Structure formats: C-alpha cells, structure tokens
Coordinates of C-alpha atoms in Angstrom, one line a residue:
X1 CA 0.0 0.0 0.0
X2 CA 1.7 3.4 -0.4
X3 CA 1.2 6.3 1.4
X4 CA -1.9 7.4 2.5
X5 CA -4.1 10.5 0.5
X6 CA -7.0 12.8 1.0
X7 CA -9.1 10.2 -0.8
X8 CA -8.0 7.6 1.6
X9 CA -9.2 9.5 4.2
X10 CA -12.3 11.0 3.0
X11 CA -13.2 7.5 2.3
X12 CA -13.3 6.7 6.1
X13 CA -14.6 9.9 6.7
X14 CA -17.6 8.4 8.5
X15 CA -15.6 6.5 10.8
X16 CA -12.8 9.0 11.4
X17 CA -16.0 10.9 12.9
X18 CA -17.4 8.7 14.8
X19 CA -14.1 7.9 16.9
X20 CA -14.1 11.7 17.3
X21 CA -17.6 11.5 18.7
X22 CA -16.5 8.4 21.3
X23 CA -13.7 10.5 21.7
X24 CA -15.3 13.2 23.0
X25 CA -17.9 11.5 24.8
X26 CA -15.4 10.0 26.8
X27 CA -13.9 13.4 27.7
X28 CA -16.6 14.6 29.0
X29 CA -17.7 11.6 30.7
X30 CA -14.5 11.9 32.7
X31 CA -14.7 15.3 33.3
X32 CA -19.2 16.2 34.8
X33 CA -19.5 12.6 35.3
X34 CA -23.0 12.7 37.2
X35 CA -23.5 16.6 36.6
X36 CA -25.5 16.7 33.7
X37 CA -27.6 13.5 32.8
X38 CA -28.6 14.0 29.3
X39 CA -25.3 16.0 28.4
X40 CA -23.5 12.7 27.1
X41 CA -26.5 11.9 25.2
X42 CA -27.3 15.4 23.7
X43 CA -23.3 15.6 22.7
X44 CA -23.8 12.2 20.7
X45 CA -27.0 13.1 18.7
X46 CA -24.9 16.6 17.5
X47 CA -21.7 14.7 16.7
X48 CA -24.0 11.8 14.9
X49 CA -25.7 14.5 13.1
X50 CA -22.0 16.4 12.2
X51 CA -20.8 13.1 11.1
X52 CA -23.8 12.8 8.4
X53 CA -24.1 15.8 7.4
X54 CA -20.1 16.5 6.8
X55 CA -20.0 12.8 5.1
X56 CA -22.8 13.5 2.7
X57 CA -20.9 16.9 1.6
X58 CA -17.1 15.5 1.9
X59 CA -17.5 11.9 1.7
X60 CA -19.4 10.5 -1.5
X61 CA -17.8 7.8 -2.9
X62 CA -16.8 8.2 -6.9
X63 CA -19.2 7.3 -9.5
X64 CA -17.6 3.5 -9.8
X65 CA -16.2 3.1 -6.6
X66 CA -13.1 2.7 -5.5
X67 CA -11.2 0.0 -3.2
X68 CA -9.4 1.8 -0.7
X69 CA -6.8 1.1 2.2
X70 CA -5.3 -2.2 0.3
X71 CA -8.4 -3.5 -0.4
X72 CA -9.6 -3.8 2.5
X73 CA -12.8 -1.5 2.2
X74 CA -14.6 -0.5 -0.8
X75 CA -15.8 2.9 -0.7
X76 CA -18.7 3.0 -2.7
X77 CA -22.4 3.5 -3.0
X78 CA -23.8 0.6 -1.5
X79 CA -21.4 1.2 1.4
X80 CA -22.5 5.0 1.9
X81 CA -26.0 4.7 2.5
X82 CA -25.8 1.9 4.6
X83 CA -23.2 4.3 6.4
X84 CA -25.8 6.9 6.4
X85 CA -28.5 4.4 7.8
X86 CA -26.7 3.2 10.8
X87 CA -25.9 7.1 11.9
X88 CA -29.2 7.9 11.3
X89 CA -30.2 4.9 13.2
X90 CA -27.4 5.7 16.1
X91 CA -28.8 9.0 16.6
X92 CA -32.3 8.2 17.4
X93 CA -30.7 5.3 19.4
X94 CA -29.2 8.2 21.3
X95 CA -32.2 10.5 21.9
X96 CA -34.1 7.0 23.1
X97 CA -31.4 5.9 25.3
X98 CA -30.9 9.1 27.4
X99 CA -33.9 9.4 29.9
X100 CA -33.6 5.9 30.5
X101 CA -32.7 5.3 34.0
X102 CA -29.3 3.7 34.7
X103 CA -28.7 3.9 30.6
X104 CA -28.6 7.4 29.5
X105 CA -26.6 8.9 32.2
X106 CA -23.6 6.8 31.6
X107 CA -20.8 7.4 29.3
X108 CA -20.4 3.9 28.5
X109 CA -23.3 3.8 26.9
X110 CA -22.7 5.8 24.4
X111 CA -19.3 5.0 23.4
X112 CA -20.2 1.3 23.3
X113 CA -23.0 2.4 21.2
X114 CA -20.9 4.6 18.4
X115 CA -18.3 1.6 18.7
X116 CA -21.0 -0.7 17.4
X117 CA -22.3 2.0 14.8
X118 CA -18.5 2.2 13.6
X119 CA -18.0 -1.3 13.4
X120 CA -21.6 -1.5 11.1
X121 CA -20.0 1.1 8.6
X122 CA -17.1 -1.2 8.1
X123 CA -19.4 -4.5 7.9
X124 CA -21.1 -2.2 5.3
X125 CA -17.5 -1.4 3.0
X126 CA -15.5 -4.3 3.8
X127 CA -14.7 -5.8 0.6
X128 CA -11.6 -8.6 2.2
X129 CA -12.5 -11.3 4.6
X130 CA -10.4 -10.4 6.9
X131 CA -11.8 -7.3 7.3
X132 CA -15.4 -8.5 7.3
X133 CA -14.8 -10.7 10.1
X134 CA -13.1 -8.1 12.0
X135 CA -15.7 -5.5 11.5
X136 CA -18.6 -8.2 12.5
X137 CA -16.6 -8.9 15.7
X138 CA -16.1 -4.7 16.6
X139 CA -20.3 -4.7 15.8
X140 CA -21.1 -7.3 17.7
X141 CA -19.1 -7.5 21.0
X142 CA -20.5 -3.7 21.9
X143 CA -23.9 -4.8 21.3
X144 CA -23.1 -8.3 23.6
X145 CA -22.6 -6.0 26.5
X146 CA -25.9 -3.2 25.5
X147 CA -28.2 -5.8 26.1
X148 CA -27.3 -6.8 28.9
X149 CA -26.4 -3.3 30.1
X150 CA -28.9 -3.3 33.2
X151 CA -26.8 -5.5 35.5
X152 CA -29.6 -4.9 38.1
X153 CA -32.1 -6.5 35.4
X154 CA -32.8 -10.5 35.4
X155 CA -34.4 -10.0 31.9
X156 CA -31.3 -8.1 30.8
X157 CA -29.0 -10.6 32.3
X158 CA -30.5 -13.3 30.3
X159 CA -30.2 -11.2 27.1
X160 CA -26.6 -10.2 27.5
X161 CA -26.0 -13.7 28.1
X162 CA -28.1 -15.2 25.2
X163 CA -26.9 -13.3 22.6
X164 CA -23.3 -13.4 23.7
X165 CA -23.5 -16.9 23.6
X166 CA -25.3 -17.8 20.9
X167 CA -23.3 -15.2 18.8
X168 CA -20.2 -16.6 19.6
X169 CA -21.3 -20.0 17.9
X170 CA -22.6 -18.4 14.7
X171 CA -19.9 -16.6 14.6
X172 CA -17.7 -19.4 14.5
X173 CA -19.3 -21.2 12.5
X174 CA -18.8 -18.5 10.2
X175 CA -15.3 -17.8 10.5
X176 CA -14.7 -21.9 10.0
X177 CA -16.6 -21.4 6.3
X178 CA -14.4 -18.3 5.5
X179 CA -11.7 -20.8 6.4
X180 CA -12.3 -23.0 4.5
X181 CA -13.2 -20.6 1.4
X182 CA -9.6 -19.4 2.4
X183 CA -7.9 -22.6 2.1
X184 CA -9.1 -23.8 -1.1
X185 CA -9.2 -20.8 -2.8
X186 CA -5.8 -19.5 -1.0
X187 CA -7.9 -15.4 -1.4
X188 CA -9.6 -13.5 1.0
X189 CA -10.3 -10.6 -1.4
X190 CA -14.2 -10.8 -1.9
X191 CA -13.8 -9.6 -5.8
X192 CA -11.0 -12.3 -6.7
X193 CA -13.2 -15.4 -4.8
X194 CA -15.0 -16.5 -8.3
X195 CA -12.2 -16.5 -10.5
X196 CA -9.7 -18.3 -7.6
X197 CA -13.2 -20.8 -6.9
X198 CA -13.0 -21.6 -10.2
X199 CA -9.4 -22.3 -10.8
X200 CA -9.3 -24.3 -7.3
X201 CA -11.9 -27.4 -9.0
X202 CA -13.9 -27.3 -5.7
X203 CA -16.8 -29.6 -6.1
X204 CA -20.4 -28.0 -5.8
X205 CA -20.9 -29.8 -2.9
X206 CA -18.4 -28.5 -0.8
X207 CA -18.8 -24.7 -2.0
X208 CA -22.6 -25.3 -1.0
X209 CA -21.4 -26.5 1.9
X210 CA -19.4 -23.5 2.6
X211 CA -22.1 -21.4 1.5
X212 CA -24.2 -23.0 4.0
X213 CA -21.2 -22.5 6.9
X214 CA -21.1 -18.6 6.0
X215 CA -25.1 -18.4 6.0
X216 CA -25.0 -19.3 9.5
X217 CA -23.4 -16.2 10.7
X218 CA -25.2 -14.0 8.3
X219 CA -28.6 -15.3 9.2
X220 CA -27.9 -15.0 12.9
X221 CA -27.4 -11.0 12.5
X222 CA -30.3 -11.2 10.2
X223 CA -32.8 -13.3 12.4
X224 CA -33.8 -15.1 9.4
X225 CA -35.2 -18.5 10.3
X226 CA -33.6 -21.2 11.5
X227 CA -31.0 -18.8 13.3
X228 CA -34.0 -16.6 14.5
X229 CA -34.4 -18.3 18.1
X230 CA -32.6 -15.9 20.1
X231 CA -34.2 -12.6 19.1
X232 CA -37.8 -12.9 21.0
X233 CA -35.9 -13.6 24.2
X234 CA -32.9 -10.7 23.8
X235 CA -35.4 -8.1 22.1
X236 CA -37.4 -8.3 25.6
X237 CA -34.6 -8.5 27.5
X238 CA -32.3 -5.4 26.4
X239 CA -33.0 -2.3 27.3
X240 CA -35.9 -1.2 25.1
X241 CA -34.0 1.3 23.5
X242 CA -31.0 -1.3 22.4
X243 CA -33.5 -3.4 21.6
X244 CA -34.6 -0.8 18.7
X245 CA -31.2 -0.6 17.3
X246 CA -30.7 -4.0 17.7
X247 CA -33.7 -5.0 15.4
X248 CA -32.9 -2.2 13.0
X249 CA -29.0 -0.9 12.0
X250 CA -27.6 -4.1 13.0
X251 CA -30.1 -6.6 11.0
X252 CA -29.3 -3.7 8.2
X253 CA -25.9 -4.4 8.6
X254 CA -26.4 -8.2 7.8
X255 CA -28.1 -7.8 4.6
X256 CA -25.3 -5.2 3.5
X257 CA -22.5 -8.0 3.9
X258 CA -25.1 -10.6 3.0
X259 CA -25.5 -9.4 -0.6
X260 CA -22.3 -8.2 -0.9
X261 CA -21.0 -10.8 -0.2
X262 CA -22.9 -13.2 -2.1
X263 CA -23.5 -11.2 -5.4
X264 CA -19.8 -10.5 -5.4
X265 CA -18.1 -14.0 -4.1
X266 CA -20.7 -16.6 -5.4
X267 CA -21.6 -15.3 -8.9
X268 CA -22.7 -17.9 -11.6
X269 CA -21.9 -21.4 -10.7
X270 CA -23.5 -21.4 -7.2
X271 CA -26.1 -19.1 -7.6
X272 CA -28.9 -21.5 -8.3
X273 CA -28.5 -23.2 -5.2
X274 CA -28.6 -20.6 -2.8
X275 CA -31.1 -18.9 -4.5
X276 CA -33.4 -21.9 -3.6
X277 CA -32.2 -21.7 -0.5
X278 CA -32.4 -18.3 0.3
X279 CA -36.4 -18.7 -1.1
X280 CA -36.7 -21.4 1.6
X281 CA -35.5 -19.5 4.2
X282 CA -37.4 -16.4 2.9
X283 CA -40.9 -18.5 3.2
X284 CA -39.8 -19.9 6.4
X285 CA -39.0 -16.5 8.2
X286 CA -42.0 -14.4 7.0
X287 CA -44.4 -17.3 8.1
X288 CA -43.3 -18.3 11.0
X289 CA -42.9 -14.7 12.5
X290 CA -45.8 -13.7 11.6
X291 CA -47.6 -16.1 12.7
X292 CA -45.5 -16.4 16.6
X293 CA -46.4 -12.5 16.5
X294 CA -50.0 -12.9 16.6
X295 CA -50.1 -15.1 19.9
X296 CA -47.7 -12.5 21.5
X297 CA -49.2 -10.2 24.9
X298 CA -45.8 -8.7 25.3
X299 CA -45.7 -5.6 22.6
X300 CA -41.3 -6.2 22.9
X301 CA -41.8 -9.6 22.1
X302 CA -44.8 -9.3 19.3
X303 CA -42.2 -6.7 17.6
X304 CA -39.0 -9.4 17.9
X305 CA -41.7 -11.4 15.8
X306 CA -42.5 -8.6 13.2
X307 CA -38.5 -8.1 12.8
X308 CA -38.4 -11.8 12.0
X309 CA -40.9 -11.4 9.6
X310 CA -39.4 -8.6 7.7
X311 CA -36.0 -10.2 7.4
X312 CA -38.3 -12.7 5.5
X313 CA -39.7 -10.1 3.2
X314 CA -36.6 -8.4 2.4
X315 CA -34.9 -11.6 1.2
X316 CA -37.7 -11.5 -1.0
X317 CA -35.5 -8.7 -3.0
X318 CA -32.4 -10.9 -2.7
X319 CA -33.4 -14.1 -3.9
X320 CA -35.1 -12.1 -7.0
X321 CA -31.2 -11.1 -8.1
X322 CA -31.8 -8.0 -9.9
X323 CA -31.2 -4.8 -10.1
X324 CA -34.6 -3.8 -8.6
X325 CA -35.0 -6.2 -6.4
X326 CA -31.9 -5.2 -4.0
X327 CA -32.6 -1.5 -4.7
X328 CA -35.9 -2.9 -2.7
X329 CA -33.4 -4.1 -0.4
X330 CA -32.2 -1.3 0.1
X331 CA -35.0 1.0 0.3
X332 CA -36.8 -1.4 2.3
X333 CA -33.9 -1.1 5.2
X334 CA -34.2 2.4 5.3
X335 CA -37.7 2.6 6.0
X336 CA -37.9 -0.3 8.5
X337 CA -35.0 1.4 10.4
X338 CA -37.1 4.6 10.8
X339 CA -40.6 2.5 11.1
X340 CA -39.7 0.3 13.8
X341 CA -37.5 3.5 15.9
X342 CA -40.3 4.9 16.2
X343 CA -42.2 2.0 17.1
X344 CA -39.8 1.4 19.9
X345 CA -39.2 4.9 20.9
X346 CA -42.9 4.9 21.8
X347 CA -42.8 1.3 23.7
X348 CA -39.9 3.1 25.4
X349 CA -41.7 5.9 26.7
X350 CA -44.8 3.7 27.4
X351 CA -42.5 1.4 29.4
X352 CA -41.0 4.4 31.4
X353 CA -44.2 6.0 32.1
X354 CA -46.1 2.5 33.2
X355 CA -43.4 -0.1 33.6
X356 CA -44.9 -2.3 31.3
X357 CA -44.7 -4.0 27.8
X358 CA -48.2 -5.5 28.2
X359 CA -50.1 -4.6 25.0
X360 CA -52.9 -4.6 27.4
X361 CA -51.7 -1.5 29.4
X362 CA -51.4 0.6 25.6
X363 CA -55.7 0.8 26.5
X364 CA -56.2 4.4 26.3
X365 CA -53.2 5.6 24.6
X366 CA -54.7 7.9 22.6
X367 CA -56.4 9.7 25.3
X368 CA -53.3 9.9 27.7
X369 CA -50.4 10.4 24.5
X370 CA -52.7 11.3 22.0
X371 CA -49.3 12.1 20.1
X372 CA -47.3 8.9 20.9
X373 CA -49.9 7.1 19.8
X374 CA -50.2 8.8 16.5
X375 CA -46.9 8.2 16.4
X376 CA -47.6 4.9 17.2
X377 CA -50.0 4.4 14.7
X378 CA -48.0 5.3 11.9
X379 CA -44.9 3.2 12.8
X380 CA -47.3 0.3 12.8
X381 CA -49.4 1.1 9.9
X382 CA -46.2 1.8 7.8
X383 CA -44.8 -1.9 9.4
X384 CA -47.7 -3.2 7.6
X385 CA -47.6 -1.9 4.6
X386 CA -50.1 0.4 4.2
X387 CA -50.7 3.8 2.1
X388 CA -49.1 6.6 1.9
X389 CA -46.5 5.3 4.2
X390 CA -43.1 4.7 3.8
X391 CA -43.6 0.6 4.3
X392 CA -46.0 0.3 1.6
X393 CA -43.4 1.6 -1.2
X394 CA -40.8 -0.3 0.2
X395 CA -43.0 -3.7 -0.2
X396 CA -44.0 -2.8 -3.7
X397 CA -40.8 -2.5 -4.6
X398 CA -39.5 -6.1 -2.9
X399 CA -42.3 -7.9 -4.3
X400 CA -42.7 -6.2 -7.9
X401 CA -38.7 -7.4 -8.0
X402 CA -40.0 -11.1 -7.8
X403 CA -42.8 -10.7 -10.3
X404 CA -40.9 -9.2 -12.5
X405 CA -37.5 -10.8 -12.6
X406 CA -36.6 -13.2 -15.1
X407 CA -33.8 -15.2 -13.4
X408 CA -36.6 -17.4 -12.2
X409 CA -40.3 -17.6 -12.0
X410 CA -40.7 -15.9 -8.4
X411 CA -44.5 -14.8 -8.7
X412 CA -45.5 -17.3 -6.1
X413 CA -42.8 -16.3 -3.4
X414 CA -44.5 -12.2 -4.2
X415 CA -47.6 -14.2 -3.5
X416 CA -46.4 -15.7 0.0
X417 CA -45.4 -12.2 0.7
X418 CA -48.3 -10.6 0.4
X419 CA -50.5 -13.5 2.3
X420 CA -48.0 -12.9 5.2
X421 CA -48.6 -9.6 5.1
X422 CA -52.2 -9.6 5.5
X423 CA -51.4 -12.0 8.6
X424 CA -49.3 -9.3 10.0
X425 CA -51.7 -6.4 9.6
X426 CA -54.1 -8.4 12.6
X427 CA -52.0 -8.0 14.9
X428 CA -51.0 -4.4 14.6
X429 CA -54.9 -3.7 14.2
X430 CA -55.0 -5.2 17.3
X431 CA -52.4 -2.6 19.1
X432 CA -54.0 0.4 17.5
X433 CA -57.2 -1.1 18.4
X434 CA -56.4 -1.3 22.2
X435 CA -54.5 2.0 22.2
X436 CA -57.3 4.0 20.8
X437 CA -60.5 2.3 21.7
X438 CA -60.1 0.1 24.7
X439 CA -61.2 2.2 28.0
X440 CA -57.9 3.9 29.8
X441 CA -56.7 1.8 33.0
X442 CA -55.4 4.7 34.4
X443 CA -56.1 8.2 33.6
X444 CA -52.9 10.1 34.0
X445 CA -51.4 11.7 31.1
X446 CA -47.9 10.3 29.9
X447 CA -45.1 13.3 30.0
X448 CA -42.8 13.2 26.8
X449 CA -39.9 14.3 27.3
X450 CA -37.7 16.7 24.9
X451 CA -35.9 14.2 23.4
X452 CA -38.4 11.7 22.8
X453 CA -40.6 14.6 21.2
X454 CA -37.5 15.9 18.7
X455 CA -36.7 12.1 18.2
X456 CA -40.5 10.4 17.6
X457 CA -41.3 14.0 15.3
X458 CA -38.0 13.2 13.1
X459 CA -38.9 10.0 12.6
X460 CA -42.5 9.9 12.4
X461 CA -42.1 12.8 9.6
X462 CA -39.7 10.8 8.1
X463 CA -41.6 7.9 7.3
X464 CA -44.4 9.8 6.3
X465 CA -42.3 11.6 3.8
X466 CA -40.2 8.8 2.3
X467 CA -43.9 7.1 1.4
X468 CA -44.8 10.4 0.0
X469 CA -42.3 11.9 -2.1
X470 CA -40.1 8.3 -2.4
X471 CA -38.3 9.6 -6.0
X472 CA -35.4 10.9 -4.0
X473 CA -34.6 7.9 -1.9
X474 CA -35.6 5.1 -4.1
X475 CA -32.4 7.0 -6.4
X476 CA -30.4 6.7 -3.4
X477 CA -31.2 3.0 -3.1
X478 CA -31.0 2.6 -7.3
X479 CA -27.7 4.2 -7.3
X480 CA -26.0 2.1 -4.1
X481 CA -28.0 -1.2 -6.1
X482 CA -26.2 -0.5 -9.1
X483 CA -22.8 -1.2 -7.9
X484 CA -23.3 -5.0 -7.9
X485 CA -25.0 -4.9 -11.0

C-alpha cells in the first residue's frame, strides 16, 4: 500500500468521525461525570448529526467506486447509504437511550453504542475477509454487552447472556466457512473469490457446503429462520431502547455483507443453489414470524416477531437477483430502520411511564399520549404496509422485484409475501385497536420528554415523507443497487 491521500481518508470519513464522537464522549464523561444527565447523550446526537451531514458533503464515494486502504474497504455507494443508515439509526438510538434510568446517564453507553455503529460502517465497506470478520466482531461485541447493560435486570441478564452466547457460535461457524473458502481458494479478497473458486476445482458440494457454513453467521445478524431463536428472548430482555437498534441498523448491517458478499463472491456457478435456499429461508422467516407474532401479549416480544418477519420479506428482494430487487433491499432497510425506531421509541416511553410491555396496558393511549400514539399508529401502519406510508413503497418495490424478474419464475414467493402480510396487519390492528379504543386503565397523562418529542417528530415525519415523495430515496437506493449490478 503506499502512502496514504486525501481520498484515503475521505473514504473513512464516516468512521474517522465517529471515533471523534467516542472520543469526546469519553472526555466529557471523565470530566461532569453525574452533573448533567442527558449531556452525554445530547453531545452524541450533534456529533452523529456532524458526522452525516459532513460525510454527505465531503465523503461521497466516486461514481464506480473505489477499493481503498489495500483493499480492505470499498468505498462506494452501496457502502455509503448503509453508512448513512446506521448514523441515522445511532442518533435516534441516542435520543431514546438518554432518559432511561441507569442507561442514558452513563458514558459507556454511548461509546459502546458509536463503537457498534463504527464497526456497522465497516461491515457495510468491507470488501476482504479479513476485514469482514473483524468488523462483525467490533459490531457485535459492543452490542453483547448493551443488552445486557442493566446488570440490576434478570431479563437483561439473560439477554446479554443469550446473545453473547449464541453469537459466539454463529460466529464461529462463520469464521470456520471463510476458512475453508480461504484454504481452497488460497484469497480473501471478496472480488478475486470466483475466479480463484474456479481455478481451485472445488466440487459444488463442498462450495454449497461452505455457503451453508457462511449463511449461519449471516442469518444470525439477520434473524432469518432457523437462526431466529434468540431474538424474542434478547429483544425483551435489552434495554428497550438497544432493543430498537438491535432490530434495526444491525439486521441492516447483515443484509449489506449478506448481498455483498454473495453477489460479489458466489456469482454464476452457485447461484442457483442458494437462490433456492435463500427462497426457503425467505418463506420460512416471513411465516413463522408472523404467525408467533400474533399469539404475542408482550408488545417487545410481538415486535421481535415482526422483525423476524421482515427479514423474510426483504430476502424476497435478494433471492429475486436484480437490479430492482436489492434496490428494494435497500429502500426497504431504510424505511424499517425509521418504522420500527419509532415503534420502539414509543414502547420506550410507554415502558417508562407504566413499567410495562403488556399490550394490554397501551388501552387508552390515545387519550393519555394522543401524540405517541399517533406516532404509534404510523410506525405500525407503515410496518404493515399500508398507504401513503413509507412501508408500503418499500414492499412494492420487494415484491414487484419477484414478479418481474426473469432469473426465475418468483410470482409465487410475491404471492407468499403478500399472504403474510395480510397476517401481520391483525396483529397491529389489534395494538391500535387497544390503544385507541379500549377504556384507559389509568387516567394520568404520559409526559414526553424533549428528546423523545424531537426524536419520535423526526422519525414519524420521516416515514411519512419517504412514502410520500419516495423519488429521492428510491435513487439513493438505485444508485447504491447498481454497484453489484
């Protein structure tokens, strides 16, 4: 590698800020720790917002991309929104976090929560093995310890626990098929992988194999079914405000190593075998999610269900293996982070003001919150898929890919999509119905605090808007699509 340029480093740019953010966080942690609760989290939120704002003037990637730092990371499109995402995502995260008692006073918090955020935007540009699996690790270990932050907390015990541990095993699985993939192919560079597959004369079976091995740890940050088991358990479990981010930037993290990895690595030869399986899986997660999430009392646990669902529906856009359909991908990740924030930024304030989950307790809602629970409704209206939300143009988009793709005939899995998403809209009926209609248990108003009010008002807009006027985003999502195509 020779020396390093001003493109090197605008390329990081993301990153480079949010160390500065930790950095600073941890300053001032040192210095008023205790003074000024919210002052950590209030400094995080303005360097998050810095850092987006100075990489969308300073740090677009070039038209074609370009590998970077000895090809190591890929700074390119598909990279830089997902960047975008996860700050957008760690922000809100932020503004959630800091009235939570025994969370949002505590410096560690945040920094553990940027170091997760900074280990995402890697995940999102890492175009060598290596760097992958290092970037995986610096995600996940931050966000072993957030949920089970509350040491004081039995239920958040158990979810720092659980996901530590089954991480650990799918992540290990994981690193054993890169091995492998590494010692027949003797690369590690994602964009050499199908020429050195070729020359190596593995047999199908053992690439499918290793395909299989690597899907393990993929599917695990996805919660796609079979590897979905620990996410009802953690989700209510973790700090409801971890669990948000959780469910969000770092299952959007997954899919941006899942199809770079896979459209880049496993092109041609393999392709129709873990299209079929990926179709499998795809069926698999949207039904059985859906259909655990209508049993559900627990609103924490009924929304673990719904995330396992919409991993489903966005592999609908990956198994269709066109241009349009990971566009769909793409905008679909968007719009689920900023759907189901808000979702959990209202559970969070409902959980603070009533110390409960119980979808029960949500009777009255609209009386006591009669803005949380608009914002309420609109998280889970756009969840659903409904018009003129943001959800809605994100699902047209995954299942038009799969009518209209001509790799294979995929009408039938568009079909299964839509059937499942019927099923889903029951059972957030049912929450609106209870919030709005159901008699008040008690009739004391819920007090939102300032950063729950800029956060849910950012967000709520924000879905609204991106189901609105979509043009602008969807070219986002087309542009950071096209790379791989």
């Amino acid at each position: 590698m020779s020396g390093i340029n001003s493109a090197m480093m605008l390329a990081i740019l993301p990153e480079l800020l949010i160390l500065l953010v930790a950095a600073a966080v941890l300053v001032v942690d040192l210095v008023e720790r205790g003074k000024h609760p919210r002052l950590l989290g209030w400094i995080t939120v303005a360097g998050l917002g810095v850092a987006f704002v100075a990489s969308l003037l300073y740090g677009r990637p070039p038209q074609d991309g370009a590998l970077v730092w000895g090809g190591m990371l890929r700074h390119d499109w598909l990279a830089f929104v997902f960047q975008m995402v996860f700050i957008v995502g760690a922000a809100a995260t932020a503004l959630f976090g800091m009235d939570v008692e025994n969370l949002g006073e505590r410096g560690e918090f945040y920094i553990l929560l940027l170091a997760s955020t900074l280990g995402m935007t890697l995940m999102a540009a890492a175009a060598d093995l290596v760097m992958l699996y290092l970037a995986i690790e610096t995600t996940s270990i931050p966000m072993y310890v957030l949920a089970g932050f509350l040491h004081a907390d039995r239920k958040s015990n158990e979810a720092g626990f659980k996901y530590l541990l089954f991480g650990a095993m799918a992540s290990a699985v994981m690193l054993y098929g890169f091995s492998l993939l590494y010692g027949f192919t003797g690369e590690t560079q994602l964009a050499a992988l199908p020429a050195a597959i070729a020359q190596s004369g593995m047999g199908l079976g053992v690439l499918l194999g290793i395909i299989v091995l690597i899907l393990v740890g993929f599917g695990f940050k996805t919660s796609v079914v079979p590897l979905h088991f620990w996410a009802p358990d953690v989700y209510q479990g973790a700090p409801t405000p971890v669990t948000g981010f959780l469910s969000t930037a770092s299952k959007a993290a997954g899919f941006a190593v899942l199809v770079r990895v896979f459209l880049v690595a496993f092109p041609g030869q393999s392709i129709p075998y873990w299209g079929a399986l990926l179709a499998a899986m795809s069926v698999a997660t949207m039904t059985l999610g859906n259909t655990l999430a209508l049993a559900q009392k627990d609103i924490k646990r009924m929304l673990a269900y719904s995330s396992i669902a919409h991993a489903g529906y966005i592999l609908v856009g990956v198994v269709a293996l066109s241009e349009l359909g990971l566009t769909g991908v793409v905008f679909y990740l968007g719009v689920y982070l900023l759907s189901n924030l808000t979702a959990f930024g209202v559970v969070a304030m409902v959980e603070k003001a009533d110390d409960s989950n119980e979808i029960a307790d949500y009777a009255g809602l609209g009386k006591r919150a009669p803005w949380l629970a608009l914002a309420l409704m609109i998280a889970l209206l756009s969840l659903a898929g409904m018009p003129p939300f943001g959800g809605f143009v994100g699902k047209a988009w995954l299942f038009g890919a799969a009518v209209t793709t001509k790799k294979a005939n995929l009408v039938w899995l568009a079909v299964v999509g839509v059937l499942n998403s019927v099923v889903a809209m029951y059972y957030y009926l049912v929450v609106l119905k209870v919030a709005y209609f159901d008699p008040p248990k008690t009739e004391g108003k819920i007090a939102v605090s300032t950063s729950y009010t800029v956060g849910l008002t950012v967000l709520a807009a924000a879905v609204l808007l991106v189901g609105i006027a979509f043009a602008p985003w969807f070219a986002w999502a087309q542009r950071a699509a096209a790379v791989l195509f």
